[in-house]
């Protein structure tokens, strides 16, 4: 076992060393070689080192360097050294992070991490929390607690009796809601199509003047950080209206919630502390390994009512038992990665990580604008939308950038306009990465546009 783990560490280190020189997306040859995985199920056991070798020799070259400082696709984030190392040790423990009496260390560490998260994100210190797979499940978990509360107030026990015959719940989202939140609503039986969609402005922010009159039972889903523009719904104007109507207010802050950790950006989160539940990802901006989503709820008992198996499954002790607050029972001890990231960064390190990403995003926007390209969003945090001309030209530039390999950014359509989206979310991104990437983007965009005019 010791030799195997040493070899694993060596191979992993070699993989990470390649970040300086390798292209971001794998080449066609490496992708083609993946066919080697298509072998019949072996009839007999083999040396584990041989399996590791196959994984590294064929698998590693066909990965995208998503943790690289020059990967700007989606909203991804890398993995901090302390988080990766602690994740490995925790995997060696192979402990379920469910109950104190199953194993105490993961529970203690998760409980500490929860307190630190509430502190660094500026949320009420007595909130409950769940460590889940990602923001899709975190939204589901927070809204499930809301569903419990708004129906209990209407005299209905949804966990016991389900939704058939229950008083209908009005669910409000913004027109630019993340599609995974709509999926969560479907999973919860609240329906993907029966939501009320509030009109938004040109940044995708819910228009407070268009917020509907509501009657209970109702759930309002706000967004802190639109995946395209990074924009924040006007929580300070909407939450009081929603609360007046007796609605539960849930916040999808998959990456935007982290703005609260950086003093210069914290104003964007003003008013959000008055919500009832919040969802975010640690695998995005906190830079821990997948999978790591988080839910926080002001009403801890509601979260427990929605998520616990039954009160009698195992006797309660003095510790907060993670399994009472999550959709899963057995699961990896996810709190460990979050704890390690927060402990190694400290308050100032988290603030610096967030602020640095925002600063680099602003630099991308400034230099692309100075070169004559249109920036489609107000760059408030780490997201930049750039157009290189008409949709066809923009798409050709994006494709050429991805093929060239210095950096990687994806395409999107923002309110009818085709754009390249740059998300700066990795702790590994340096000033030099930004310069190298800008040089490549400007050179390639120039070449694509010049080539087109020659063709014409
Ligand atoms: C990424 C994202 C999600 C989904 O998160 P997963 O971790 O991929 O499940 C939801 N909402 C927003 C705003 C996001 O950016």
Tab-separated table of C-alpha atoms and ligand atoms in Angstrom:
chain	number	residue	atom	x	y	z
A	1	UNK	CA	0.000	0.000	0.000
A	2	UNK	CA	2.798	2.418	0.928
A	3	UNK	CA	4.569	1.992	-2.430
A	4	UNK	CA	1.321	2.423	-4.302
A	5	UNK	CA	0.469	5.653	-2.474
A	6	UNK	CA	3.996	6.992	-3.078
A	7	UNK	CA	3.679	6.218	-6.757
A	8	UNK	CA	0.274	7.912	-6.798
A	9	UNK	CA	1.725	11.030	-5.199
A	10	UNK	CA	4.568	11.069	-7.745
A	11	UNK	CA	2.193	10.700	-10.653
A	12	UNK	CA	-0.141	13.390	-9.323
A	13	UNK	CA	2.771	15.788	-8.816
A	14	UNK	CA	3.988	15.137	-12.351
A	15	UNK	CA	0.483	15.812	-13.659
A	16	UNK	CA	0.334	19.136	-11.835
A	17	UNK	CA	3.846	20.076	-13.037
A	18	UNK	CA	2.506	19.812	-16.568
A	19	UNK	CA	0.191	22.791	-15.954
A	20	UNK	CA	2.978	25.193	-16.934
A	21	UNK	CA	3.459	23.784	-20.417
A	22	UNK	CA	0.517	21.588	-21.436
A	23	UNK	CA	-2.356	22.843	-23.562
A	24	UNK	CA	-5.537	23.381	-21.507
A	25	UNK	CA	-7.874	21.138	-23.521
A	26	UNK	CA	-6.565	17.673	-24.517
A	27	UNK	CA	-5.472	17.104	-28.113
A	28	UNK	CA	-7.295	14.715	-30.447
A	29	UNK	CA	-4.619	12.053	-30.132
A	30	UNK	CA	-5.051	11.905	-26.345
A	31	UNK	CA	-8.825	11.759	-26.678
A	32	UNK	CA	-8.513	9.014	-29.301
A	33	UNK	CA	-6.317	6.968	-26.953
A	34	UNK	CA	-9.227	6.763	-24.472
A	35	UNK	CA	-10.404	3.791	-26.554
A	36	UNK	CA	-7.795	1.806	-24.580
A	37	UNK	CA	-10.216	1.902	-21.616
A	38	UNK	CA	-12.730	-0.148	-23.610
A	39	UNK	CA	-11.487	-3.561	-22.548
A	40	UNK	CA	-13.570	-6.504	-21.397
A	41	UNK	CA	-14.073	-6.847	-17.641
A	42	UNK	CA	-10.946	-8.682	-16.442
A	43	UNK	CA	-11.613	-12.277	-15.426
A	44	UNK	CA	-9.145	-12.193	-12.548
A	45	UNK	CA	-7.470	-9.770	-10.102
A	46	UNK	CA	-4.342	-7.849	-11.137
A	47	UNK	CA	-1.675	-5.645	-9.597
A	48	UNK	CA	-3.255	-2.355	-8.410
A	49	UNK	CA	-0.166	-0.443	-9.649
A	50	UNK	CA	-0.983	-1.572	-13.150
A	51	UNK	CA	-4.494	-0.098	-12.913
A	52	UNK	CA	-3.033	3.167	-11.629
A	53	UNK	CA	-0.594	3.227	-14.557
A	54	UNK	CA	-3.393	2.830	-17.091
A	55	UNK	CA	-5.374	5.611	-15.409
A	56	UNK	CA	-2.430	7.985	-15.521
A	57	UNK	CA	-0.939	7.097	-18.884
A	58	UNK	CA	-4.198	7.102	-20.819
A	59	UNK	CA	-6.488	9.129	-18.544
A	60	UNK	CA	-4.295	12.071	-17.512
A	61	UNK	CA	-3.441	13.303	-21.055
A	62	UNK	CA	-7.138	13.288	-21.988
A	63	UNK	CA	-8.207	15.533	-19.111
A	64	UNK	CA	-8.884	19.243	-19.386
A	65	UNK	CA	-6.624	21.263	-17.078
A	66	UNK	CA	-9.601	22.671	-15.220
A	67	UNK	CA	-7.492	23.594	-12.223
A	68	UNK	CA	-5.027	25.600	-14.307
A	69	UNK	CA	-4.566	29.323	-13.757
A	70	UNK	CA	-5.452	29.786	-17.440
A	71	UNK	CA	-8.732	27.855	-17.398
A	72	UNK	CA	-11.602	30.370	-17.487
A	73	UNK	CA	-14.502	28.104	-18.507
A	74	UNK	CA	-17.872	27.964	-16.705
A	75	UNK	CA	-17.206	28.814	-13.017
A	76	UNK	CA	-14.816	26.104	-11.958
A	77	UNK	CA	-12.099	26.877	-9.401
A	78	UNK	CA	-9.062	24.726	-8.685
A	79	UNK	CA	-8.051	22.857	-5.522
A	80	UNK	CA	-5.939	24.468	-2.825
A	81	UNK	CA	-2.908	22.423	-1.680
A	82	UNK	CA	-4.244	21.939	1.870
A	83	UNK	CA	-7.637	20.879	0.525
A	84	UNK	CA	-6.180	18.353	-1.917
A	85	UNK	CA	-3.805	16.875	0.669
A	86	UNK	CA	-6.501	16.643	3.358
A	87	UNK	CA	-8.899	15.123	0.851
A	88	UNK	CA	-6.344	12.351	0.178
A	89	UNK	CA	-5.810	11.617	3.855
A	90	UNK	CA	-9.560	11.600	4.471
A	91	UNK	CA	-9.967	9.117	1.617
A	92	UNK	CA	-7.412	6.904	3.357
A	93	UNK	CA	-9.536	7.184	6.512
A	94	UNK	CA	-12.559	6.099	4.411
A	95	UNK	CA	-14.840	7.433	7.132
A	96	UNK	CA	-18.445	8.316	6.482
A	97	UNK	CA	-19.235	11.837	7.649
A	98	UNK	CA	-22.638	10.894	8.984
A	99	UNK	CA	-22.756	10.381	12.767
A	100	UNK	CA	-20.439	11.091	15.700
A	101	UNK	CA	-20.767	7.528	16.946
A	102	UNK	CA	-19.910	6.135	13.519
A	103	UNK	CA	-16.707	8.217	13.517
A	104	UNK	CA	-16.050	11.354	15.558
A	105	UNK	CA	-13.229	13.140	13.670
A	106	UNK	CA	-15.156	13.959	10.464
A	107	UNK	CA	-18.113	15.233	12.499
A	108	UNK	CA	-16.022	17.508	14.711
A	109	UNK	CA	-14.197	18.904	11.684
A	110	UNK	CA	-17.415	19.503	9.716
A	111	UNK	CA	-18.991	21.267	12.689
A	112	UNK	CA	-15.987	23.564	13.030
A	113	UNK	CA	-16.025	24.236	9.270
A	114	UNK	CA	-19.716	25.174	9.442
A	115	UNK	CA	-19.034	27.803	12.093
A	116	UNK	CA	-16.124	29.247	10.087
A	117	UNK	CA	-18.218	29.358	6.904
A	118	UNK	CA	-20.992	31.336	8.586
A	119	UNK	CA	-18.357	33.723	9.920
A	120	UNK	CA	-16.515	34.272	6.638
A	121	UNK	CA	-19.744	34.563	4.605
A	122	UNK	CA	-21.322	37.034	7.041
A	123	UNK	CA	-24.353	34.829	7.825
A	124	UNK	CA	-26.099	34.513	11.220
A	125	UNK	CA	-23.896	32.434	13.566
A	126	UNK	CA	-26.716	30.099	14.658
A	127	UNK	CA	-27.647	28.884	11.161
A	128	UNK	CA	-27.920	25.190	10.412
A	129	UNK	CA	-26.018	23.746	7.479
A	130	UNK	CA	-25.624	20.831	5.092
A	131	UNK	CA	-22.534	19.668	3.223
A	132	UNK	CA	-23.830	18.247	-0.057
A	133	UNK	CA	-22.498	17.477	-3.544
A	134	UNK	CA	-22.930	20.842	-5.270
A	135	UNK	CA	-25.143	23.874	-5.642
A	136	UNK	CA	-27.863	21.886	-7.424
A	137	UNK	CA	-28.335	19.767	-4.294
A	138	UNK	CA	-27.673	22.748	-2.012
A	139	UNK	CA	-30.545	24.637	-3.648
A	140	UNK	CA	-32.730	21.546	-3.347
A	141	UNK	CA	-31.871	21.189	0.349
A	142	UNK	CA	-32.525	24.833	1.231
A	143	UNK	CA	-35.782	24.934	-0.698
A	144	UNK	CA	-36.862	21.642	0.922
A	145	UNK	CA	-36.525	23.344	4.319
A	146	UNK	CA	-38.603	26.229	2.950
A	147	UNK	CA	-41.225	23.854	1.586
A	148	UNK	CA	-41.502	22.292	5.055
A	149	UNK	CA	-42.032	25.652	6.752
A	150	UNK	CA	-44.476	27.294	4.351
A	151	UNK	CA	-46.675	24.172	4.286
A	152	UNK	CA	-46.489	23.644	8.059
A	153	UNK	CA	-47.784	27.201	8.471
A	154	UNK	CA	-50.653	26.218	6.149
A	155	UNK	CA	-51.415	23.207	8.374
A	156	UNK	CA	-49.783	20.589	6.126
A	157	UNK	CA	-47.032	18.060	6.958
A	158	UNK	CA	-45.267	17.598	3.619
A	159	UNK	CA	-42.719	15.022	4.791
A	160	UNK	CA	-45.507	12.769	6.092
A	161	UNK	CA	-48.236	13.387	3.533
A	162	UNK	CA	-46.446	14.467	0.356
A	163	UNK	CA	-47.667	17.113	-2.030
A	164	UNK	CA	-50.861	15.446	-3.311
A	165	UNK	CA	-53.701	17.538	-1.912
A	166	UNK	CA	-51.359	20.066	-0.307
A	167	UNK	CA	-52.062	23.809	-0.544
A	168	UNK	CA	-50.303	25.055	-3.718
A	169	UNK	CA	-47.024	26.922	-3.148
A	170	UNK	CA	-46.259	29.973	-5.294
A	171	UNK	CA	-42.590	29.802	-6.337
A	172	UNK	CA	-40.920	32.996	-7.569
A	173	UNK	CA	-37.638	33.118	-9.519
A	174	UNK	CA	-35.914	35.709	-11.699
A	175	UNK	CA	-36.076	35.449	-15.498
A	176	UNK	CA	-32.310	34.660	-15.449
A	177	UNK	CA	-32.521	31.901	-12.810
A	178	UNK	CA	-29.828	29.213	-13.133
A	179	UNK	CA	-31.334	26.196	-14.944
A	180	UNK	CA	-30.193	23.814	-12.199
A	181	UNK	CA	-32.344	25.650	-9.651
A	182	UNK	CA	-35.346	25.012	-11.890
A	183	UNK	CA	-34.339	21.341	-11.939
A	184	UNK	CA	-34.234	21.341	-8.125
A	185	UNK	CA	-37.786	22.706	-8.083
A	186	UNK	CA	-38.845	19.822	-10.333
A	187	UNK	CA	-37.227	17.252	-8.030
A	188	UNK	CA	-39.058	18.773	-5.066
A	189	UNK	CA	-42.445	18.410	-6.772
A	190	UNK	CA	-42.776	22.185	-7.067
A	191	UNK	CA	-42.698	21.996	-10.863
A	192	UNK	CA	-40.329	23.389	-13.429
A	193	UNK	CA	-43.023	25.263	-15.366
A	194	UNK	CA	-45.414	26.588	-12.730
A	195	UNK	CA	-42.931	29.147	-11.365
A	196	UNK	CA	-43.550	32.895	-11.502
A	197	UNK	CA	-40.662	34.500	-13.414
A	198	UNK	CA	-39.860	38.095	-12.476
A	199	UNK	CA	-38.545	40.313	-15.316
A	200	UNK	CA	-34.873	41.301	-15.071
A	201	UNK	CA	-32.706	44.233	-16.154
A	202	UNK	CA	-29.843	44.155	-18.677
A	203	UNK	CA	-27.513	42.578	-16.069
A	204	UNK	CA	-30.008	39.819	-15.226
A	205	UNK	CA	-31.028	41.340	-11.877
A	206	UNK	CA	-34.629	40.830	-10.768
A	207	UNK	CA	-36.494	44.122	-11.129
A	208	UNK	CA	-37.778	45.051	-7.670
A	209	UNK	CA	-40.459	47.262	-9.294
A	210	UNK	CA	-41.784	44.177	-11.137
A	211	UNK	CA	-41.870	41.917	-8.066
A	212	UNK	CA	-45.345	40.363	-7.803
A	213	UNK	CA	-47.809	40.673	-4.962
A	214	UNK	CA	-47.645	37.376	-3.082
A	215	UNK	CA	-49.811	35.356	-0.747
A	216	UNK	CA	-48.587	32.475	1.452
A	217	UNK	CA	-47.580	29.747	0.979
A	218	UNK	CA	-44.753	31.088	-1.177
A	219	UNK	CA	-41.036	30.559	-1.791
A	220	UNK	CA	-38.893	33.284	-3.384
A	221	UNK	CA	-35.552	32.283	-4.952
A	222	UNK	CA	-33.009	35.083	-5.310
A	223	UNK	CA	-29.683	34.876	-7.097
A	224	UNK	CA	-26.393	36.207	-5.747
A	225	UNK	CA	-24.071	36.033	-8.746
A	226	UNK	CA	-25.577	35.447	-12.193
A	227	UNK	CA	-23.529	32.801	-14.000
A	228	UNK	CA	-23.036	35.082	-17.024
A	229	UNK	CA	-22.749	38.608	-15.630
A	230	UNK	CA	-21.970	37.962	-11.948
A	231	UNK	CA	-24.847	40.326	-11.071
A	232	UNK	CA	-26.727	40.242	-7.763
A	233	UNK	CA	-30.527	40.518	-7.336
A	234	UNK	CA	-31.500	43.584	-5.236
A	235	UNK	CA	-32.028	41.633	-2.006
A	236	UNK	CA	-32.421	44.673	0.235
A	237	UNK	CA	-35.467	45.774	-1.795
A	238	UNK	CA	-37.033	42.369	-2.432
A	239	UNK	CA	-36.588	40.429	0.811
A	240	UNK	CA	-38.740	42.811	2.925
A	241	UNK	CA	-41.588	42.495	0.377
A	242	UNK	CA	-41.274	38.715	0.316
A	243	UNK	CA	-41.206	38.445	4.089
A	244	UNK	CA	-44.226	40.714	4.440
A	245	UNK	CA	-46.126	38.154	2.350
A	246	UNK	CA	-44.925	35.297	4.583
A	247	UNK	CA	-42.677	33.819	1.893
A	248	UNK	CA	-39.538	31.765	2.515
A	249	UNK	CA	-36.563	33.437	0.826
A	250	UNK	CA	-33.862	31.202	-0.619
A	251	UNK	CA	-30.629	32.481	-2.188
A	252	UNK	CA	-28.720	30.708	-4.972
A	253	UNK	CA	-25.212	32.045	-4.374
A	254	UNK	CA	-23.255	29.212	-5.997
A	255	UNK	CA	-20.215	31.466	-6.363
A	256	UNK	CA	-21.540	34.968	-5.617
A	257	UNK	CA	-21.979	34.313	-1.887
A	258	UNK	CA	-18.165	34.432	-1.584
A	259	UNK	CA	-18.239	38.153	-2.409
A	260	UNK	CA	-19.102	38.600	1.283
A	261	UNK	CA	-15.594	37.376	2.181
A	262	UNK	CA	-13.799	40.221	0.368
A	263	UNK	CA	-14.249	43.610	2.083
A	264	UNK	CA	-14.254	45.555	-1.206
A	265	UNK	CA	-17.049	43.328	-2.644
A	266	UNK	CA	-19.120	42.665	0.477
A	267	UNK	CA	-21.517	45.527	-0.373
A	268	UNK	CA	-22.905	43.316	-3.164
A	269	UNK	CA	-24.256	40.964	-0.459
A	270	UNK	CA	-26.020	43.772	1.413
A	271	UNK	CA	-29.506	42.671	2.453
A	272	UNK	CA	-28.917	38.982	1.749
A	273	UNK	CA	-28.342	38.184	5.418
A	274	UNK	CA	-32.112	38.621	5.895
A	275	UNK	CA	-32.904	35.545	3.758
A	276	UNK	CA	-34.015	32.182	5.213
A	277	UNK	CA	-31.656	29.864	3.328
A	278	UNK	CA	-28.543	30.169	1.179
A	279	UNK	CA	-26.798	27.760	-1.182
A	280	UNK	CA	-23.216	27.934	-2.399
A	281	UNK	CA	-20.401	25.804	-3.739
A	282	UNK	CA	-17.045	25.265	-2.102
A	283	UNK	CA	-15.757	23.521	-5.248
A	284	UNK	CA	-16.107	26.768	-7.179
A	285	UNK	CA	-14.619	29.812	-5.495
A	286	UNK	CA	-13.246	28.278	-2.300
A	287	UNK	CA	-11.114	26.000	-4.516
A	288	UNK	CA	-11.693	22.633	-2.866
A	289	UNK	CA	-11.951	19.356	-4.845
A	290	UNK	CA	-15.305	18.186	-6.211
A	291	UNK	CA	-17.936	17.547	-4.908
A	292	UNK	CA	-18.626	20.220	-2.334
A	293	UNK	CA	-21.878	22.178	-2.094
A	294	UNK	CA	-23.206	23.943	1.009
A	295	UNK	CA	-26.623	24.936	2.339
A	296	UNK	CA	-27.249	27.242	5.292
A	297	UNK	CA	-30.625	27.830	6.938
A	298	UNK	CA	-31.705	30.268	9.589
A	299	UNK	CA	-34.292	27.733	10.799
A	300	UNK	CA	-32.149	24.724	11.753
A	301	UNK	CA	-35.168	22.740	12.924
A	302	UNK	CA	-36.844	23.141	9.524
A	303	UNK	CA	-33.734	21.786	7.826
A	304	UNK	CA	-33.713	18.868	10.204
A	305	UNK	CA	-37.419	18.211	9.725
A	306	UNK	CA	-36.935	18.142	5.956
A	307	UNK	CA	-33.783	15.993	5.949
A	308	UNK	CA	-33.636	13.658	8.952
A	309	UNK	CA	-34.562	10.018	8.452
A	310	UNK	CA	-36.722	9.637	11.518
A	311	UNK	CA	-36.178	10.987	14.990
A	312	UNK	CA	-35.596	7.435	16.262
A	313	UNK	CA	-33.053	6.146	13.715
A	314	UNK	CA	-30.130	6.690	16.097
A	315	UNK	CA	-30.334	8.336	19.508
A	316	UNK	CA	-29.323	12.009	19.581
A	317	UNK	CA	-26.095	12.963	21.338
A	318	UNK	CA	-24.562	16.321	22.241
A	319	UNK	CA	-22.910	16.763	18.835
A	320	UNK	CA	-24.541	18.172	15.736
A	321	UNK	CA	-24.984	15.037	13.619
A	322	UNK	CA	-24.365	15.806	9.911
A	323	UNK	CA	-26.741	13.079	8.697
A	324	UNK	CA	-29.735	14.924	10.165
A	325	UNK	CA	-29.241	17.777	7.720
A	326	UNK	CA	-28.407	16.150	4.380
A	327	UNK	CA	-30.324	14.249	1.687
A	328	UNK	CA	-27.747	11.423	1.927
A	329	UNK	CA	-26.931	9.094	4.808
A	330	UNK	CA	-23.585	7.540	3.855
A	331	UNK	CA	-21.320	10.062	2.180
A	332	UNK	CA	-17.720	11.162	2.104
A	333	UNK	CA	-16.592	13.485	4.900
A	334	UNK	CA	-16.787	16.638	2.767
A	335	UNK	CA	-16.369	19.021	5.664
A	336	UNK	CA	-12.683	18.108	5.791
A	337	UNK	CA	-11.757	19.758	2.467
A	338	UNK	CA	-13.639	22.919	3.410
A	339	UNK	CA	-12.035	23.023	6.855
A	340	UNK	CA	-8.555	22.552	5.342
A	341	UNK	CA	-9.103	25.302	2.755
A	342	UNK	CA	-10.374	27.790	5.340
A	343	UNK	CA	-7.702	26.892	7.876
A	344	UNK	CA	-4.847	27.254	5.406
A	345	UNK	CA	-6.115	30.520	3.920
A	346	UNK	CA	-7.415	32.223	7.020
A	347	UNK	CA	-9.789	35.166	6.775
A	348	UNK	CA	-7.316	37.316	4.864
A	349	UNK	CA	-6.437	34.496	2.464
A	350	UNK	CA	-10.078	33.944	1.480
A	351	UNK	CA	-10.525	37.701	0.994
A	352	UNK	CA	-7.383	37.838	-1.135
A	353	UNK	CA	-8.439	34.837	-3.258
A	354	UNK	CA	-11.810	36.430	-4.056
A	355	UNK	CA	-10.458	39.927	-4.587
A	356	UNK	CA	-7.598	38.760	-6.830
A	357	UNK	CA	-10.005	36.901	-9.130
A	358	UNK	CA	-12.216	40.004	-9.352
A	359	UNK	CA	-9.230	42.235	-10.113
A	360	UNK	CA	-8.032	39.944	-12.894
A	361	UNK	CA	-11.540	39.858	-14.388
A	362	UNK	CA	-11.535	43.665	-14.465
A	363	UNK	CA	-8.147	43.603	-16.171
A	364	UNK	CA	-9.442	41.221	-18.858
A	365	UNK	CA	-12.412	43.524	-19.441
A	366	UNK	CA	-10.318	46.694	-19.558
A	367	UNK	CA	-7.762	45.356	-22.024
A	368	UNK	CA	-10.304	43.682	-24.295
A	369	UNK	CA	-12.336	46.896	-24.356
A	370	UNK	CA	-9.211	48.937	-25.065
A	371	UNK	CA	-8.530	46.626	-28.027
A	372	UNK	CA	-11.937	47.527	-29.458
A	373	UNK	CA	-14.042	44.566	-28.313
A	374	UNK	CA	-17.386	45.019	-26.603
A	375	UNK	CA	-17.803	43.982	-22.953
A	376	UNK	CA	-21.454	43.050	-22.468
A	377	UNK	CA	-21.646	43.107	-18.657
A	378	UNK	CA	-20.789	45.355	-15.758
A	379	UNK	CA	-17.855	43.479	-14.245
A	380	UNK	CA	-18.834	43.446	-10.563
A	381	UNK	CA	-17.018	40.257	-9.555
A	382	UNK	CA	-15.188	37.547	-11.542
A	383	UNK	CA	-17.282	37.143	-14.721
A	384	UNK	CA	-16.612	38.883	-18.053
A	385	UNK	CA	-18.697	38.659	-21.243
A	386	UNK	CA	-16.911	39.752	-24.416
A	387	UNK	CA	-18.183	39.945	-27.987
A	388	UNK	CA	-15.730	39.794	-30.900
A	389	UNK	CA	-18.315	41.011	-33.424
A	390	UNK	CA	-21.249	39.152	-34.952
A	391	UNK	CA	-22.223	35.747	-33.487
A	392	UNK	CA	-20.346	33.792	-36.161
A	393	UNK	CA	-17.111	35.708	-35.648
A	394	UNK	CA	-17.365	35.427	-31.874
A	395	UNK	CA	-17.898	31.681	-32.113
A	396	UNK	CA	-14.933	31.294	-34.478
A	397	UNK	CA	-12.701	33.253	-32.113
A	398	UNK	CA	-13.810	31.108	-29.150
A	399	UNK	CA	-13.117	27.924	-31.092
A	400	UNK	CA	-9.698	29.140	-32.213
A	401	UNK	CA	-8.756	30.132	-28.638
A	402	UNK	CA	-9.760	26.707	-27.344
A	403	UNK	CA	-7.772	24.970	-30.084
A	404	UNK	CA	-4.662	27.078	-29.611
A	405	UNK	CA	-4.494	25.915	-26.007
A	406	UNK	CA	-2.859	28.764	-24.055
A	407	UNK	CA	-6.097	29.343	-22.183
A	408	UNK	CA	-9.687	28.171	-22.278
A	409	UNK	CA	-12.971	30.086	-22.143
A	410	UNK	CA	-16.415	28.993	-23.275
A	411	UNK	CA	-19.215	30.547	-25.254
A	412	UNK	CA	-22.587	31.712	-24.021
A	413	UNK	CA	-25.600	33.655	-25.224
A	414	UNK	CA	-26.460	36.629	-23.043
A	415	UNK	CA	-29.918	38.104	-23.620
A	416	UNK	CA	-29.717	37.220	-27.317
A	417	UNK	CA	-26.050	38.147	-27.810
A	418	UNK	CA	-23.306	35.601	-28.443
A	419	UNK	CA	-20.312	36.108	-26.185
A	420	UNK	CA	-17.202	34.484	-24.789
A	421	UNK	CA	-17.435	34.138	-21.007
A	422	UNK	CA	-14.304	34.517	-18.914
A	423	UNK	CA	-14.631	33.310	-15.329
A	424	UNK	CA	-11.631	33.901	-13.071
A	425	UNK	CA	-12.128	31.525	-10.133
A	426	UNK	CA	-8.832	29.715	-9.580
A	427	UNK	CA	-6.387	30.480	-6.761
A	428	UNK	CA	-3.651	29.510	-9.225
A	429	UNK	CA	-4.290	32.379	-11.629
A	430	UNK	CA	-1.412	34.856	-11.545
A	431	UNK	CA	-0.815	38.218	-13.157
A	432	UNK	CA	1.409	36.372	-15.650
A	433	UNK	CA	-1.410	33.919	-16.534
A	434	UNK	CA	-3.658	36.886	-17.258
A	435	UNK	CA	-0.992	38.480	-19.461
A	436	UNK	CA	-0.273	35.262	-21.372
A	437	UNK	CA	-3.980	34.658	-21.866
A	438	UNK	CA	-4.701	38.226	-22.998
A	439	UNK	CA	-1.818	38.046	-25.451
A	440	UNK	CA	-3.240	34.809	-26.910
A	441	UNK	CA	-6.858	36.037	-27.006
A	442	UNK	CA	-5.981	39.337	-28.711
A	443	UNK	CA	-3.626	37.678	-31.196
A	444	UNK	CA	-6.131	34.958	-32.135
A	445	UNK	CA	-9.096	37.345	-32.337
A	446	UNK	CA	-7.024	39.584	-34.624
A	447	UNK	CA	-6.058	36.634	-36.825
A	448	UNK	CA	-9.602	35.299	-37.096
A	449	UNK	CA	-10.975	38.711	-38.006
A	450	UNK	CA	-8.152	39.407	-40.516
A	451	UNK	CA	-8.613	35.949	-42.072
A	452	UNK	CA	-12.302	36.636	-42.518
A	453	UNK	CA	-11.736	39.919	-44.319
A	454	UNK	CA	-9.250	38.185	-46.678
A	455	UNK	CA	-11.828	35.443	-47.422
A	456	UNK	CA	-14.354	38.113	-48.255
B	1	LIG	C1	-22.782	26.341	-10.835
B	1	LIG	C2	-24.090	26.912	-10.450
B	1	LIG	C3	-25.138	26.078	-10.002
B	1	LIG	C4	-25.017	24.576	-10.002
B	1	LIG	O1	-23.970	24.154	-9.199
B	1	LIG	P1	-23.410	22.643	-9.192
B	1	LIG	O2	-22.380	22.678	-8.122
B	1	LIG	O3	-22.815	22.424	-10.546
B	1	LIG	O4	-24.529	21.730	-8.918
B	1	LIG	C5	-26.296	26.690	-9.559
B	1	LIG	N1	-26.437	28.035	-9.582
B	1	LIG	C6	-25.463	28.857	-10.036
B	1	LIG	C7	-25.676	30.339	-10.007
B	1	LIG	C8	-24.255	28.328	-10.476
B	1	LIG	O5	-23.273	29.134	-10.914
